[in-house]
Amino acid sequence: NYSRFALRETVMKEEPMSLRTILLHSMPGDPHNDMRTEAAVVLCATSGAHLTVAHTIPPISVPTYMAAPLPPEIFDQYYAEAEADAAAAQKSLMDKASANNVAAEWHAVRGYPRDVLTSHARYSDLVIVGQPAEENDQYGGTEGLLGDLAIGAGRPVIAVPYAGSHAGFGKRILVPWNDSRESTRAAHDALPLLVAADLVTILVVNSDGDLESAEEISAHLARHGVTVEAKTEKVSGLDIGDAVLNAVSDLGCDMLVMGAYGHSRLREYAFGGVTRHIIEHMTVPTLFSH
């Protein structure tokens, strides 16, 4: 189903841009904290990056229909349980980091994830969060988080799927390409990861007009030391998002890099159809950049 129209590879790889600080989101009650931690720790170990963890403890959510204020004991119990969870998560994280010779620091912060992570992201090269899922949001505050970070923090964001194990991702990377500002930004934001990959595939779906630009971005990435190929696929009767996910599986990719398409709706980011489909159905860690 794929026709290859370009393959360029450098003989010697130049010294790439480096990841120096990776920000990881952790939160109380999230059953996927450990899996996301393993992926982040391995990435830091292979890239030599410092790991900063922001463990967010959102304010207690009080239903609007309650006329009377909650008694102080409820707040005390809420924060005591959340902070006990944070202490256990911190020990697990530090043990994993130490075992992998990764320098790490831990911040347990009371506040909404959007505000805490946006602030910390400004001092980071990359942010790692979980794939949005209702079961992850029992403490509240993560709805729209991925989009808010992609547009508000100014840093690339990797979402780790809540299904499967993803430690050591980034060996074979797929980059859907449509010659847009967003896909251009994503490819360049991901450059440290692309250089380190065994193979990067630039994929154009159903667009002959983007073939020449895909060849050009492939040549450009190759000059940075990326081992890269460009491919095109023609599909009919299939959603573009599904075509991308099928390509991830068919090509044996373990990471996806794509532009975050959409628009701002007050403080929440409303994703376009393809981006939203990938977020809901992702099978591999996916870097989003706006």
Coordinates of C-alpha atoms in Angstrom, one line a residue:
N1 CA 0.0 0.0 0.0
Y2 CA 3.0 2.3 0.3
S3 CA 5.1 3.7 -2.5
R4 CA 8.5 5.0 -1.5
F5 CA 9.7 8.1 -3.3
A6 CA 12.6 9.3 -1.2
L7 CA 15.2 7.8 1.1
R8 CA 18.1 9.9 2.3
E9 CA 20.5 9.0 5.0
T10 CA 23.6 10.8 6.2
V11 CA 26.9 9.0 6.5
M12 CA 27.9 10.7 9.7
K13 CA 25.5 12.1 12.3
E14 CA 26.2 15.6 13.5
E15 CA 25.9 16.5 17.2
P16 CA 22.1 17.1 17.6
M17 CA 20.1 19.4 19.7
S18 CA 19.8 17.8 23.1
L19 CA 17.0 17.2 25.6
R20 CA 18.2 18.5 28.9
T21 CA 15.0 18.7 31.0
I22 CA 12.0 16.5 30.6
L23 CA 8.8 17.3 32.6
L24 CA 6.6 14.4 33.7
H25 CA 3.1 14.8 35.0
S26 CA 2.0 12.7 37.9
M27 CA -1.3 12.9 39.8
P28 CA -3.2 11.2 42.7
G29 CA -5.2 8.2 41.9
D30 CA -3.9 7.7 38.4
P31 CA -3.4 4.0 37.8
H32 CA -1.0 4.7 34.9
N33 CA 1.5 6.8 36.9
D34 CA 4.0 3.9 37.0
M35 CA 3.8 3.1 33.3
R36 CA 4.2 6.7 32.4
T37 CA 7.1 7.0 34.8
E38 CA 8.9 4.0 33.3
A39 CA 8.7 5.5 29.8
A40 CA 10.0 8.9 31.0
V41 CA 12.8 7.4 33.0
V42 CA 14.1 5.3 30.1
L43 CA 13.9 8.4 27.8
C44 CA 15.9 10.4 30.3
A45 CA 18.4 7.6 30.7
T46 CA 19.0 7.3 26.9
S47 CA 19.0 11.1 26.3
G48 CA 20.9 12.2 29.4
A49 CA 18.1 14.5 30.4
H50 CA 17.2 15.7 33.9
L51 CA 13.7 14.5 35.0
T52 CA 11.4 17.0 36.7
V53 CA 8.2 15.6 38.1
A54 CA 5.1 17.8 38.8
H55 CA 2.7 15.8 40.9
T56 CA -0.4 17.9 40.9
I57 CA -3.0 17.9 43.8
P58 CA -6.0 19.8 42.6
P59 CA -8.2 21.7 45.0
I60 CA -11.1 19.7 46.3
S61 CA -14.1 19.9 44.0
V62 CA -17.4 20.9 45.7
P63 CA -20.6 20.3 43.8
T64 CA -22.4 23.5 42.9
Y65 CA -25.7 22.2 44.3
M66 CA -24.3 22.1 47.9
A67 CA -25.6 25.1 49.8
A68 CA -23.6 24.6 52.9
P69 CA -19.8 24.7 53.0
L70 CA -17.9 21.5 53.6
P71 CA -16.6 21.0 57.1
P72 CA -12.8 21.4 57.6
E73 CA -12.4 17.7 58.3
I74 CA -13.4 16.8 54.8
F75 CA -10.6 19.1 53.4
D76 CA -8.1 17.7 55.9
Q77 CA -8.9 14.1 54.9
Y78 CA -8.8 14.9 51.2
Y79 CA -5.3 16.4 51.3
A80 CA -4.0 13.8 53.8
E81 CA -5.0 11.0 51.3
A82 CA -3.7 12.9 48.3
E83 CA -0.4 13.6 50.0
A84 CA 0.0 10.0 51.2
D85 CA -0.5 8.9 47.6
A86 CA 2.1 11.5 46.5
A87 CA 4.6 10.2 48.9
A88 CA 4.2 6.6 47.6
A89 CA 4.4 7.8 44.0
Q90 CA 7.6 9.9 44.8
K91 CA 9.3 6.8 46.3
S92 CA 8.5 4.7 43.3
L93 CA 9.7 7.4 40.9
M94 CA 13.0 8.0 42.8
D95 CA 13.7 4.3 43.0
K96 CA 13.2 3.9 39.2
A97 CA 15.3 7.0 38.5
S98 CA 18.2 5.8 40.8
A99 CA 18.2 2.4 39.2
N100 CA 18.6 4.0 35.8
N101 CA 21.2 6.6 36.9
V102 CA 18.7 9.4 36.1
A103 CA 18.9 12.7 38.0
A104 CA 15.4 13.6 39.1
E105 CA 13.5 16.1 41.3
W106 CA 10.0 15.9 42.6
H107 CA 7.4 18.7 43.1
A108 CA 4.1 17.9 44.8
V109 CA 2.0 21.0 44.1
R110 CA -1.5 21.9 45.2
G111 CA -3.1 23.4 42.1
Y112 CA -4.9 22.6 38.8
P113 CA -2.7 20.5 36.4
R114 CA -3.1 23.1 33.6
D115 CA -1.7 25.9 35.7
V116 CA 1.1 23.9 37.4
L117 CA 2.3 22.2 34.2
T118 CA 2.1 25.3 32.0
S119 CA 4.4 27.0 34.5
H120 CA 6.9 24.2 34.9
A121 CA 6.9 23.5 31.1
R122 CA 8.5 26.8 30.4
Y123 CA 11.7 25.5 32.0
S124 CA 11.6 22.2 30.1
D125 CA 12.4 20.9 26.7
L126 CA 9.6 18.3 26.6
V127 CA 6.4 17.5 28.6
I128 CA 5.1 14.0 29.2
V129 CA 1.5 13.4 30.2
G130 CA -1.0 10.6 30.0
Q131 CA -3.5 9.9 27.2
P132 CA -6.7 11.6 28.3
A133 CA -9.1 9.1 30.0
E134 CA -12.0 9.5 32.3
E135 CA -10.6 7.0 34.8
N136 CA -7.5 9.3 35.2
D137 CA -9.6 12.3 36.2
Q138 CA -11.1 11.2 39.5
Y139 CA -9.5 14.2 41.2
G140 CA -10.5 16.6 38.4
G141 CA -8.6 19.2 36.5
T142 CA -7.3 17.2 33.5
E143 CA -10.1 17.8 30.9
G144 CA -8.5 19.6 28.0
L145 CA -5.1 19.4 29.6
L146 CA -3.2 18.1 26.5
G147 CA -4.6 20.9 24.3
D148 CA -4.0 23.6 26.9
L149 CA -0.4 22.5 27.2
A150 CA 0.2 22.2 23.5
I151 CA -1.0 25.7 22.8
G152 CA -0.3 27.5 26.2
A153 CA 3.1 26.1 27.3
G154 CA 5.0 26.6 24.1
R155 CA 6.6 23.2 24.4
P156 CA 6.1 19.9 22.7
V157 CA 3.9 17.4 24.6
I158 CA 4.2 13.6 24.5
A159 CA 1.0 11.7 25.5
V160 CA 1.6 8.2 26.6
P161 CA -1.2 5.7 25.9
Y162 CA -3.0 4.3 28.9
A163 CA -2.8 0.8 27.3
G164 CA 0.3 -1.2 26.9
S165 CA 4.0 -0.8 27.9
H166 CA 6.0 1.9 26.2
A167 CA 9.4 2.1 27.9
G168 CA 12.1 2.6 25.3
F169 CA 9.9 4.2 22.7
G170 CA 11.3 6.2 19.8
K171 CA 13.3 3.7 17.8
R172 CA 11.0 3.9 14.7
I173 CA 9.0 7.1 14.4
L174 CA 6.2 8.0 12.0
V175 CA 5.7 11.7 11.1
P176 CA 2.5 12.4 9.2
W177 CA 3.2 15.3 6.8
N178 CA 1.0 17.8 5.0
D179 CA 3.3 20.8 4.5
S180 CA 1.6 22.9 7.2
R181 CA 2.9 25.1 9.9
E182 CA 1.9 22.6 12.6
S183 CA 3.6 19.6 11.0
T184 CA 6.7 21.7 10.4
R185 CA 6.8 22.8 14.0
A186 CA 6.2 19.2 15.2
A187 CA 9.1 17.8 13.1
H188 CA 11.5 20.4 14.4
D189 CA 10.4 20.2 18.0
A190 CA 10.9 16.4 17.8
L191 CA 14.4 16.7 16.2
P192 CA 16.4 15.4 19.2
L193 CA 14.2 12.3 19.2
L194 CA 14.3 12.0 15.4
V195 CA 18.1 12.1 15.3
A196 CA 18.3 9.3 17.9
A197 CA 15.8 7.0 16.1
D198 CA 16.8 4.0 14.0
L199 CA 14.4 5.1 11.3
V200 CA 12.0 8.0 10.7
T201 CA 9.2 7.8 8.1
I202 CA 7.7 10.9 6.7
L203 CA 4.2 9.9 5.6
V204 CA 1.9 11.7 3.1
V205 CA -1.7 10.4 2.9
N206 CA -3.9 11.2 -0.1
S207 CA -2.1 14.4 -1.2
D208 CA 0.0 14.5 -4.3
G209 CA 0.6 18.2 -3.7
D210 CA 2.6 17.5 -0.6
L211 CA 5.0 14.9 -2.2
E212 CA 7.7 17.4 -3.2
S213 CA 7.6 19.1 0.3
A214 CA 7.9 15.7 1.9
E215 CA 11.1 15.0 -0.1
E216 CA 12.4 18.4 0.9
I217 CA 11.7 17.9 4.7
S218 CA 13.3 14.5 4.4
A219 CA 16.5 16.0 2.9
H220 CA 16.5 18.7 5.5
L221 CA 16.2 16.2 8.4
A222 CA 18.9 14.1 6.8
R223 CA 21.3 17.0 7.0
H224 CA 20.7 17.1 10.7
G225 CA 21.7 13.4 10.9
V226 CA 18.2 11.8 10.8
T227 CA 17.9 8.4 9.1
V228 CA 14.8 9.2 7.2
E229 CA 12.5 7.9 4.4
A230 CA 9.5 9.4 2.8
K231 CA 6.4 7.4 1.8
T232 CA 3.0 8.1 0.3
E233 CA -0.2 6.2 0.8
K234 CA -3.5 6.4 -1.1
V235 CA -6.6 5.3 0.8
S236 CA -10.3 5.5 0.1
G237 CA -13.2 5.0 2.5
L238 CA -10.9 5.3 5.5
D239 CA -10.5 8.2 8.0
I240 CA -7.1 9.9 7.8
G241 CA -6.6 9.3 11.5
D242 CA -7.2 5.6 11.0
A243 CA -4.8 5.5 8.0
V244 CA -2.1 7.0 10.2
L245 CA -2.7 4.5 13.0
N246 CA -2.7 1.6 10.4
A247 CA 0.7 2.9 9.1
V248 CA 2.0 2.9 12.7
S249 CA 1.1 -0.8 12.9
D250 CA 2.2 -1.8 9.4
L251 CA 5.6 -0.1 9.6
G252 CA 6.3 -1.3 13.2
C253 CA 6.6 2.2 14.6
D254 CA 6.7 2.8 18.3
M255 CA 6.2 6.6 18.3
L256 CA 4.1 9.2 16.4
V257 CA 5.0 12.9 15.8
M258 CA 2.3 15.2 14.6
G259 CA 1.1 18.8 14.6
A260 CA -1.8 19.6 16.9
Y261 CA -4.5 21.0 14.7
G262 CA -7.4 23.0 16.1
H263 CA -8.3 26.4 17.7
S264 CA -8.5 28.0 21.1
R265 CA -11.9 28.1 22.8
L266 CA -11.4 30.4 25.8
R267 CA -8.8 28.5 27.9
E268 CA -9.6 25.0 26.4
Y269 CA -8.1 23.9 23.1
A270 CA -10.6 22.4 20.6
F271 CA -8.8 19.9 18.5
G272 CA -9.5 19.2 14.8
G273 CA -10.9 15.9 13.7
V274 CA -7.7 14.0 12.8
T275 CA -5.9 15.2 16.0
R276 CA -8.8 14.3 18.2
H277 CA -9.1 10.9 16.6
I278 CA -5.4 10.1 17.2
I279 CA -5.7 11.3 20.9
E280 CA -8.7 9.0 21.5
H281 CA -7.2 6.0 19.7
M282 CA -3.4 6.3 20.0
T283 CA -1.5 3.1 20.3
V284 CA 2.0 4.5 20.7
P285 CA 3.5 7.6 22.5
T286 CA 2.6 10.6 20.4
L287 CA 4.3 14.0 20.3
F288 CA 2.0 16.9 19.7
S289 CA 3.2 20.4 18.8
H290 CA 1.3 23.5 17.9

